[in-house]
Structures are given as C-alpha cells and as structure tokens.
C-alpha cells in the first residue's frame, strides 16, 4: 500500500446528503453497483465501534482458531473495506472482485446506502453498536491520525460536528437506529461493543452460532485470548501499523488506542447537556 497522490486533509464530500471521505465519495459509482455473493458475510459498524475487533474474531472463526492462518495478511486485506478508495491503492471493490469465496466484507455505510445486491442475495450481516460518547472520543483521535479526514480542530469543535452529523458517515444515531430496524427483516446479528467487553466468550459464541461454526470450547477460549485488546494491539497483522504514514500517522495516535469504556474528554457544560439530550437516552 503506497497512497501516492493524496491531498492532505481533504474536505468531506457528500453522496446523497451523506458526508464521506473525499476519495470514497469519488468512487461511489463503483460501490453502489457492487455485486454481493450469497455466501458473503458483511460486517458493518459506525466508525470506531469495534470494526477491527469483530473482523479479527470472524476471520479467526473461519480459520478454526488458527492464529497463524489469521496472520497470513493484514486485516484490511483479509477483510476488505467495501468503500475504501485512495489514490495509488487498490480499491476495496477491486480487492473484493479478485477474492475467492467465502468473502468477509467490512463497511461503515448506513443501512440505506448499502448496495442493493446485499439485500437481494440475503447475505448474512454482523452489526456492532458502541456507546455514542466512546465513539466520539475514539473518532476524534482517529480523525487526527488518519490524514484522509479533514483537520478535526479542537475536541469541542469536533464534538459539535459529530452531534450535528457532519463527520464522515453522518449521524451516529441514524446509523445505529437504521441497522437496528433492518434486523427484523434480514439475517443480521446485532451486537453491542459493551457486551463484547463484558463477556467476550459469550458474544463470540453468538458469532460462531450465527456463522454455523461449531469449534468446541478449547478453540473458543483460544479465539477469546487471541482477539483480546492486548494481543491485537501487538499484532502487526491486526493493528494497522503497516499502513503508510501519509494515510495513518501512528505517531499522532495509535490506531488501537484504548479499550476502556466510557472514555472521558473535557467538554463544556452546555455542550455536555446537548450531548445527553441527543444521545443520553440510548446509553
């Protein structure tokens, strides 16, 4: 991955009212016409809600808990990012076109923006939702280190944009609500990051059942261990440290920063009150 020809800190571009990273928006036609396969497994989250964690869990389940097989390549190669596009790098849609089945596909798209072929093929999907404030804090640090985003400004400035749905992928609330409502009609396993933290063994067992994989208790324990935050943070095939600094600068903030719940960043009283008015009833 080279990432040549990148414009530093480009402004977001909208697709049908949805703010997206500039390069992703410019490749939208290819994303929209993407053809899913019946045996595809889609992973969807709002950004910074445990996407890499659930991706690693799914890949290890597919490989029967063999960590060495899951270290065959970086997670963004094993689980391609559907809408990913930056100059000089293979697009997510191009990666997926060349990938043999079964494919595991990552997206951050709101439910109404998902290519129609996923619904037509009745693909299995896993969605992970995370507490809105923890997402905001993590997303702010990610904006700082991932240079395909605009400059986030101060925490206060970023939080205002986040609450207004003016960050990449738009409103957190609309995202989690849209996927929640869709699950009654399609094969969607809806998980919560907080549940995964509280009892990873129980939640991974749910994923195994959803994937129709019966791997036994010993393998389950191994997957729990090898997908822990400590192990993944040290695993170069899972922690994105092979991405060039022109795309992600780990010296600003590591991709895998913290796994604590209820992260706290100083916020004015007025903004904190508005935050809880918008999101507080959900968590």
mmCIF file of C-alpha atoms in Angstrom:
data_model
loop_
_atom_site.group_PDB
_atom_site.id
_atom_site.type_symbol
_atom_site.label_atom_id
_atom_site.label_comp_id
_atom_site.label_asym_id
_atom_site.label_seq_id
_atom_site.Cartn_x
_atom_site.Cartn_y
_atom_site.Cartn_z
ATOM 1 C CA UNK A 1 0.000 0.000 0.000
ATOM 2 C CA UNK A 2 1.547 3.298 -1.102
ATOM 3 C CA UNK A 3 -1.109 6.026 -1.008
ATOM 4 C CA UNK A 4 0.649 8.281 -3.557
ATOM 5 C CA UNK A 5 -1.074 11.433 -4.783
ATOM 6 C CA UNK A 6 -3.035 12.077 -1.607
ATOM 7 C CA UNK A 7 -4.330 15.572 -0.948
ATOM 8 C CA UNK A 8 -3.545 16.337 2.708
ATOM 9 C CA UNK A 9 -6.645 16.706 4.875
ATOM 10 C CA UNK A 10 -9.265 16.953 2.082
ATOM 11 C CA UNK A 11 -12.745 18.185 2.966
ATOM 12 C CA UNK A 12 -15.548 15.636 3.092
ATOM 13 C CA UNK A 13 -17.795 15.205 0.052
ATOM 14 C CA UNK A 14 -21.482 14.338 0.242
ATOM 15 C CA UNK A 15 -23.211 11.472 -1.539
ATOM 16 C CA UNK A 16 -26.987 11.953 -1.400
ATOM 17 C CA UNK A 17 -26.525 14.025 1.756
ATOM 18 C CA UNK A 18 -24.096 11.605 3.453
ATOM 19 C CA UNK A 19 -20.658 13.084 4.288
ATOM 20 C CA UNK A 20 -17.875 10.753 3.152
ATOM 21 C CA UNK A 21 -14.105 10.859 2.854
ATOM 22 C CA UNK A 22 -13.401 12.664 -0.437
ATOM 23 C CA UNK A 23 -11.845 9.678 -2.205
ATOM 24 C CA UNK A 24 -14.621 7.332 -1.078
ATOM 25 C CA UNK A 25 -17.270 9.691 -2.453
ATOM 26 C CA UNK A 26 -15.462 9.979 -5.783
ATOM 27 C CA UNK A 27 -15.582 6.177 -6.133
ATOM 28 C CA UNK A 28 -19.259 5.929 -5.171
ATOM 29 C CA UNK A 29 -20.460 4.627 -8.547
ATOM 30 C CA UNK A 30 -18.302 1.504 -8.147
ATOM 31 C CA UNK A 31 -19.547 0.935 -4.597
ATOM 32 C CA UNK A 32 -23.207 1.362 -5.481
ATOM 33 C CA UNK A 33 -23.087 -1.209 -8.285
ATOM 34 C CA UNK A 34 -21.046 -3.739 -6.266
ATOM 35 C CA UNK A 35 -22.305 -7.295 -6.691
ATOM 36 C CA UNK A 36 -22.532 -9.309 -3.488
ATOM 37 C CA UNK A 37 -22.468 -13.108 -3.465
ATOM 38 C CA UNK A 38 -24.878 -15.278 -1.453
ATOM 39 C CA UNK A 39 -22.056 -16.593 0.772
ATOM 40 C CA UNK A 40 -20.616 -13.140 1.571
ATOM 41 C CA UNK A 41 -20.541 -12.135 5.242
ATOM 42 C CA UNK A 42 -20.821 -8.393 5.803
ATOM 43 C CA UNK A 43 -19.502 -6.602 8.888
ATOM 44 C CA UNK A 44 -20.976 -3.154 9.459
ATOM 45 C CA UNK A 45 -20.363 -0.580 12.179
ATOM 46 C CA UNK A 46 -20.308 3.156 12.622
ATOM 47 C CA UNK A 47 -16.601 4.153 12.620
ATOM 48 C CA UNK A 48 -14.634 3.339 15.794
ATOM 49 C CA UNK A 49 -17.226 0.920 17.152
ATOM 50 C CA UNK A 50 -15.129 -2.250 17.201
ATOM 51 C CA UNK A 51 -14.867 -2.969 13.471
ATOM 52 C CA UNK A 52 -11.349 -4.394 13.551
ATOM 53 C CA UNK A 53 -12.125 -6.425 16.666
ATOM 54 C CA UNK A 54 -15.170 -8.152 15.175
ATOM 55 C CA UNK A 55 -13.323 -8.577 11.848
ATOM 56 C CA UNK A 56 -10.472 -10.415 13.583
ATOM 57 C CA UNK A 57 -12.959 -12.560 15.516
ATOM 58 C CA UNK A 58 -14.778 -13.553 12.317
ATOM 59 C CA UNK A 59 -11.545 -14.326 10.458
ATOM 60 C CA UNK A 60 -10.281 -16.492 13.317
ATOM 61 C CA UNK A 61 -13.585 -18.373 13.428
ATOM 62 C CA UNK A 62 -13.306 -19.011 9.677
ATOM 63 C CA UNK A 63 -9.784 -20.346 10.289
ATOM 64 C CA UNK A 64 -10.917 -22.598 13.154
ATOM 65 C CA UNK A 65 -8.997 -20.555 15.704
ATOM 66 C CA UNK A 66 -5.622 -20.979 13.969
ATOM 67 C CA UNK A 67 -3.899 -17.663 14.728
ATOM 68 C CA UNK A 68 -1.091 -18.365 12.252
ATOM 69 C CA UNK A 69 -3.598 -18.633 9.396
ATOM 70 C CA UNK A 70 -5.120 -15.356 10.527
ATOM 71 C CA UNK A 71 -1.651 -13.787 10.400
ATOM 72 C CA UNK A 72 -1.372 -14.620 6.696
ATOM 73 C CA UNK A 73 -2.001 -10.979 5.839
ATOM 74 C CA UNK A 74 -3.094 -7.656 7.321
ATOM 75 C CA UNK A 75 -6.704 -7.432 8.476
ATOM 76 C CA UNK A 76 -7.542 -4.890 5.753
ATOM 77 C CA UNK A 77 -6.514 -7.498 3.165
ATOM 78 C CA UNK A 78 -8.291 -10.415 4.856
ATOM 79 C CA UNK A 79 -11.453 -8.340 5.375
ATOM 80 C CA UNK A 80 -11.541 -5.737 2.583
ATOM 81 C CA UNK A 81 -13.193 -2.377 3.193
ATOM 82 C CA UNK A 82 -16.003 -2.101 0.620
ATOM 83 C CA UNK A 83 -15.991 1.673 0.052
ATOM 84 C CA UNK A 84 -12.240 2.194 0.552
ATOM 85 C CA UNK A 85 -10.547 4.256 -2.158
ATOM 86 C CA UNK A 86 -7.401 6.403 -2.068
ATOM 87 C CA UNK A 87 -5.102 7.333 -4.975
ATOM 88 C CA UNK A 88 -2.441 4.776 -5.825
ATOM 89 C CA UNK A 89 -4.002 1.979 -3.764
ATOM 90 C CA UNK A 90 -6.191 -0.961 -4.803
ATOM 91 C CA UNK A 91 -9.810 -0.043 -4.113
ATOM 92 C CA UNK A 92 -11.972 -2.143 -1.821
ATOM 93 C CA UNK A 93 -14.244 -3.095 -4.712
ATOM 94 C CA UNK A 94 -11.197 -4.203 -6.733
ATOM 95 C CA UNK A 95 -9.853 -6.297 -3.863
ATOM 96 C CA UNK A 96 -13.211 -7.982 -3.443
ATOM 97 C CA UNK A 97 -13.654 -8.726 -7.153
ATOM 98 C CA UNK A 98 -10.450 -10.784 -7.075
ATOM 99 C CA UNK A 99 -11.188 -12.518 -3.768
ATOM 100 C CA UNK A 100 -12.275 -16.175 -3.650
ATOM 101 C CA UNK A 101 -15.240 -17.208 -1.505
ATOM 102 C CA UNK A 102 -16.121 -17.033 1.274
ATOM 103 C CA UNK A 103 -15.601 -13.270 1.447
ATOM 104 C CA UNK A 104 -15.821 -11.244 4.653
ATOM 105 C CA UNK A 105 -16.530 -7.605 3.818
ATOM 106 C CA UNK A 106 -16.260 -4.519 6.016
ATOM 107 C CA UNK A 107 -18.343 -1.369 5.647
ATOM 108 C CA UNK A 108 -19.287 1.723 7.630
ATOM 109 C CA UNK A 109 -22.215 2.593 5.377
ATOM 110 C CA UNK A 110 -25.604 3.464 6.857
ATOM 111 C CA UNK A 111 -28.167 0.804 6.084
ATOM 112 C CA UNK A 112 -29.896 2.822 3.351
ATOM 113 C CA UNK A 113 -26.597 3.265 1.459
ATOM 114 C CA UNK A 114 -25.648 -0.419 1.348
ATOM 115 C CA UNK A 115 -25.545 -1.743 -2.238
ATOM 116 C CA UNK A 116 -28.848 -3.405 -3.119
ATOM 117 C CA UNK A 117 -27.156 -6.681 -4.054
ATOM 118 C CA UNK A 118 -26.526 -7.496 -0.364
ATOM 119 C CA UNK A 119 -30.280 -7.450 0.281
ATOM 120 C CA UNK A 120 -31.101 -9.281 -2.959
ATOM 121 C CA UNK A 121 -28.658 -12.092 -2.088
ATOM 122 C CA UNK A 122 -29.868 -12.213 1.550
ATOM 123 C CA UNK A 123 -26.279 -12.107 2.826
ATOM 124 C CA UNK A 124 -25.503 -12.665 6.489
ATOM 125 C CA UNK A 125 -24.507 -9.459 8.261
ATOM 126 C CA UNK A 126 -22.994 -8.623 11.649
ATOM 127 C CA UNK A 127 -23.509 -5.153 13.105
ATOM 128 C CA UNK A 128 -21.714 -3.792 16.181
ATOM 129 C CA UNK A 129 -23.020 -0.717 18.035
ATOM 130 C CA UNK A 130 -20.989 1.190 20.609
ATOM 131 C CA UNK A 131 -21.766 3.904 23.162
ATOM 132 C CA UNK A 132 -22.036 7.264 21.404
ATOM 133 C CA UNK A 133 -19.582 9.172 23.592
ATOM 134 C CA UNK A 134 -16.906 6.480 23.491
ATOM 135 C CA UNK A 135 -17.256 6.509 19.703
ATOM 136 C CA UNK A 136 -16.917 10.306 19.638
ATOM 137 C CA UNK A 137 -13.688 10.271 21.666
ATOM 138 C CA UNK A 138 -12.153 7.469 19.606
ATOM 139 C CA UNK A 139 -13.302 9.053 16.337
ATOM 140 C CA UNK A 140 -11.694 12.369 17.324
ATOM 141 C CA UNK A 141 -8.314 10.698 17.837
ATOM 142 C CA UNK A 142 -8.772 8.736 14.606
ATOM 143 C CA UNK A 143 -9.514 11.943 12.683
ATOM 144 C CA UNK A 144 -6.212 13.307 13.993
ATOM 145 C CA UNK A 145 -4.102 10.360 12.828
ATOM 146 C CA UNK A 146 -5.967 9.336 9.638
ATOM 147 C CA UNK A 147 -4.993 12.067 7.197
ATOM 148 C CA UNK A 148 -7.717 11.283 4.666
ATOM 149 C CA UNK A 149 -10.041 13.180 7.045
ATOM 150 C CA UNK A 150 -10.281 16.960 7.355
ATOM 151 C CA UNK A 151 -8.487 18.560 10.295
ATOM 152 C CA UNK A 152 -10.734 17.807 13.296
ATOM 153 C CA UNK A 153 -9.927 21.074 15.065
ATOM 154 C CA UNK A 154 -10.361 21.133 18.831
ATOM 155 C CA UNK A 155 -12.295 18.466 20.735
ATOM 156 C CA UNK A 156 -15.142 20.963 21.232
ATOM 157 C CA UNK A 157 -15.268 21.747 17.512
ATOM 158 C CA UNK A 158 -15.203 18.081 16.546
ATOM 159 C CA UNK A 159 -17.884 17.125 19.069
ATOM 160 C CA UNK A 160 -20.172 19.822 17.667
ATOM 161 C CA UNK A 161 -19.764 18.384 14.156
ATOM 162 C CA UNK A 162 -20.295 14.855 15.482
ATOM 163 C CA UNK A 163 -23.540 15.818 17.207
ATOM 164 C CA UNK A 164 -24.681 17.585 14.028
ATOM 165 C CA UNK A 165 -23.897 14.516 11.881
ATOM 166 C CA UNK A 166 -21.266 16.457 9.920
ATOM 167 C CA UNK A 167 -18.457 13.915 10.276
ATOM 168 C CA UNK A 168 -17.712 11.079 7.865
ATOM 169 C CA UNK A 169 -20.657 8.649 7.692
ATOM 170 C CA UNK A 170 -23.012 11.194 9.216
ATOM 171 C CA UNK A 171 -25.189 10.732 12.286
ATOM 172 C CA UNK A 172 -24.275 8.040 14.820
ATOM 173 C CA UNK A 173 -27.889 7.917 15.971
ATOM 174 C CA UNK A 174 -29.329 7.396 12.474
ATOM 175 C CA UNK A 175 -26.693 4.734 11.782
ATOM 176 C CA UNK A 176 -27.326 2.507 14.812
ATOM 177 C CA UNK A 177 -31.105 3.012 14.608
ATOM 178 C CA UNK A 178 -31.267 2.214 10.887
ATOM 179 C CA UNK A 179 -29.422 -1.081 11.252
ATOM 180 C CA UNK A 180 -31.445 -2.000 14.351
ATOM 181 C CA UNK A 181 -34.714 -1.592 12.463
ATOM 182 C CA UNK A 182 -33.467 -3.601 9.477
ATOM 183 C CA UNK A 183 -32.541 -6.656 11.537
ATOM 184 C CA UNK A 184 -36.145 -7.845 11.852
ATOM 185 C CA UNK A 185 -36.319 -8.485 8.097
ATOM 186 C CA UNK A 186 -32.844 -9.813 7.258
ATOM 187 C CA UNK A 187 -30.127 -12.115 8.591
ATOM 188 C CA UNK A 188 -28.432 -9.550 10.820
ATOM 189 C CA UNK A 189 -26.661 -10.368 14.088
ATOM 190 C CA UNK A 190 -26.734 -7.128 16.098
ATOM 191 C CA UNK A 191 -24.060 -6.938 18.796
ATOM 192 C CA UNK A 192 -23.033 -4.325 21.344
ATOM 193 C CA UNK A 193 -19.396 -3.408 21.973
ATOM 194 C CA UNK A 194 -20.098 -3.133 25.701
ATOM 195 C CA UNK A 195 -21.422 -6.710 25.795
ATOM 196 C CA UNK A 196 -18.311 -7.891 23.960
ATOM 197 C CA UNK A 197 -16.126 -6.200 26.565
ATOM 198 C CA UNK A 198 -18.163 -7.559 29.473
ATOM 199 C CA UNK A 199 -18.244 -11.162 28.291
ATOM 200 C CA UNK A 200 -16.269 -11.794 25.085
ATOM 201 C CA UNK A 201 -16.680 -15.549 25.341
ATOM 202 C CA UNK A 202 -20.476 -15.304 25.351
ATOM 203 C CA UNK A 203 -20.540 -12.859 22.424
ATOM 204 C CA UNK A 204 -18.014 -14.810 20.330
ATOM 205 C CA UNK A 205 -20.126 -17.902 20.885
ATOM 206 C CA UNK A 206 -23.063 -15.966 19.372
ATOM 207 C CA UNK A 207 -20.932 -15.140 16.331
ATOM 208 C CA UNK A 208 -19.878 -18.775 15.943
ATOM 209 C CA UNK A 209 -23.506 -19.901 16.058
ATOM 210 C CA UNK A 210 -24.502 -17.232 13.525
ATOM 211 C CA UNK A 211 -21.700 -18.414 11.218
ATOM 212 C CA UNK A 212 -22.764 -22.044 11.762
ATOM 213 C CA UNK A 213 -19.337 -22.999 13.092
ATOM 214 C CA UNK A 214 -19.112 -25.476 15.973
ATOM 215 C CA UNK A 215 -15.481 -25.283 17.060
ATOM 216 C CA UNK A 216 -15.566 -26.515 20.631
ATOM 217 C CA UNK A 217 -14.631 -24.944 23.946
ATOM 218 C CA UNK A 218 -10.848 -25.096 23.537
ATOM 219 C CA UNK A 219 -10.934 -23.258 20.211
ATOM 220 C CA UNK A 220 -13.386 -20.717 21.624
ATOM 221 C CA UNK A 221 -11.026 -19.989 24.530
ATOM 222 C CA UNK A 222 -8.149 -19.553 22.085
ATOM 223 C CA UNK A 223 -10.116 -17.078 19.960
ATOM 224 C CA UNK A 224 -11.083 -15.115 23.081
ATOM 225 C CA UNK A 225 -7.401 -14.892 24.039
ATOM 226 C CA UNK A 226 -6.040 -14.075 20.583
ATOM 227 C CA UNK A 227 -8.638 -11.357 19.918
ATOM 228 C CA UNK A 228 -8.084 -9.613 23.252
ATOM 229 C CA UNK A 229 -7.068 -5.950 23.062
ATOM 230 C CA UNK A 230 -3.591 -6.680 24.448
ATOM 231 C CA UNK A 231 -2.815 -9.361 21.857
ATOM 232 C CA UNK A 232 -4.322 -7.475 18.917
ATOM 233 C CA UNK A 233 -2.513 -4.240 19.813
ATOM 234 C CA UNK A 234 0.792 -6.116 19.478
ATOM 235 C CA UNK A 235 -0.236 -7.984 16.301
ATOM 236 C CA UNK A 236 1.015 -6.094 13.227
ATOM 237 C CA UNK A 237 -1.500 -8.013 11.102
ATOM 238 C CA UNK A 238 -4.345 -6.508 13.155
ATOM 239 C CA UNK A 239 -3.173 -3.084 14.370
ATOM 240 C CA UNK A 240 -2.790 -1.246 11.017
ATOM 241 C CA UNK A 241 0.837 -0.297 11.633
ATOM 242 C CA UNK A 242 1.704 -1.438 8.093
ATOM 243 C CA UNK A 243 -0.340 1.457 6.651
ATOM 244 C CA UNK A 244 1.907 4.278 5.324
ATOM 245 C CA UNK A 245 2.106 7.409 7.455
ATOM 246 C CA UNK A 246 0.684 9.525 4.625
ATOM 247 C CA UNK A 247 -2.611 7.714 5.308
ATOM 248 C CA UNK A 248 -2.385 6.919 9.047
ATOM 249 C CA UNK A 249 0.213 8.537 11.281
ATOM 250 C CA UNK A 250 0.601 6.332 14.361
ATOM 251 C CA UNK A 251 2.972 8.873 15.920
ATOM 252 C CA UNK A 252 -0.048 11.173 16.379
ATOM 253 C CA UNK A 253 -2.276 8.479 17.850
ATOM 254 C CA UNK A 254 -2.126 4.675 17.565
ATOM 255 C CA UNK A 255 -4.929 3.007 15.608
ATOM 256 C CA UNK A 256 -5.652 0.800 18.628
ATOM 257 C CA UNK A 257 -5.547 3.399 21.375
ATOM 258 C CA UNK A 258 -7.569 2.245 24.398
ATOM 259 C CA UNK A 259 -10.192 -0.398 25.099
ATOM 260 C CA UNK A 260 -11.714 1.295 28.142
ATOM 261 C CA UNK A 261 -15.418 2.064 28.324
ATOM 262 C CA UNK A 262 -16.928 5.479 28.997
ATOM 263 C CA UNK A 263 -13.914 7.422 27.766
ATOM 264 C CA UNK A 264 -13.841 10.974 29.063
ATOM 265 C CA UNK A 265 -12.745 14.124 27.276
ATOM 266 C CA UNK A 266 -13.328 17.584 28.731
ATOM 267 C CA UNK A 267 -16.485 19.194 27.374
ATOM 268 C CA UNK A 268 -18.254 22.429 28.247
ATOM 269 C CA UNK A 269 -21.346 22.138 30.440
ATOM 270 C CA UNK A 270 -23.616 23.449 27.674
ATOM 271 C CA UNK A 271 -22.270 21.028 25.089
ATOM 272 C CA UNK A 272 -22.397 18.145 27.547
ATOM 273 C CA UNK A 273 -26.055 18.925 28.222
ATOM 274 C CA UNK A 274 -26.839 18.969 24.495
ATOM 275 C CA UNK A 275 -24.933 15.730 24.027
ATOM 276 C CA UNK A 276 -27.054 13.986 26.646
ATOM 277 C CA UNK A 277 -30.220 15.449 25.136
ATOM 278 C CA UNK A 278 -29.310 13.874 21.778
ATOM 279 C CA UNK A 279 -27.725 10.598 22.869
ATOM 280 C CA UNK A 280 -28.173 10.146 26.611
ATOM 281 C CA UNK A 281 -31.377 8.112 26.481
ATOM 282 C CA UNK A 282 -29.672 5.429 24.401
ATOM 283 C CA UNK A 283 -26.829 4.571 26.810
#
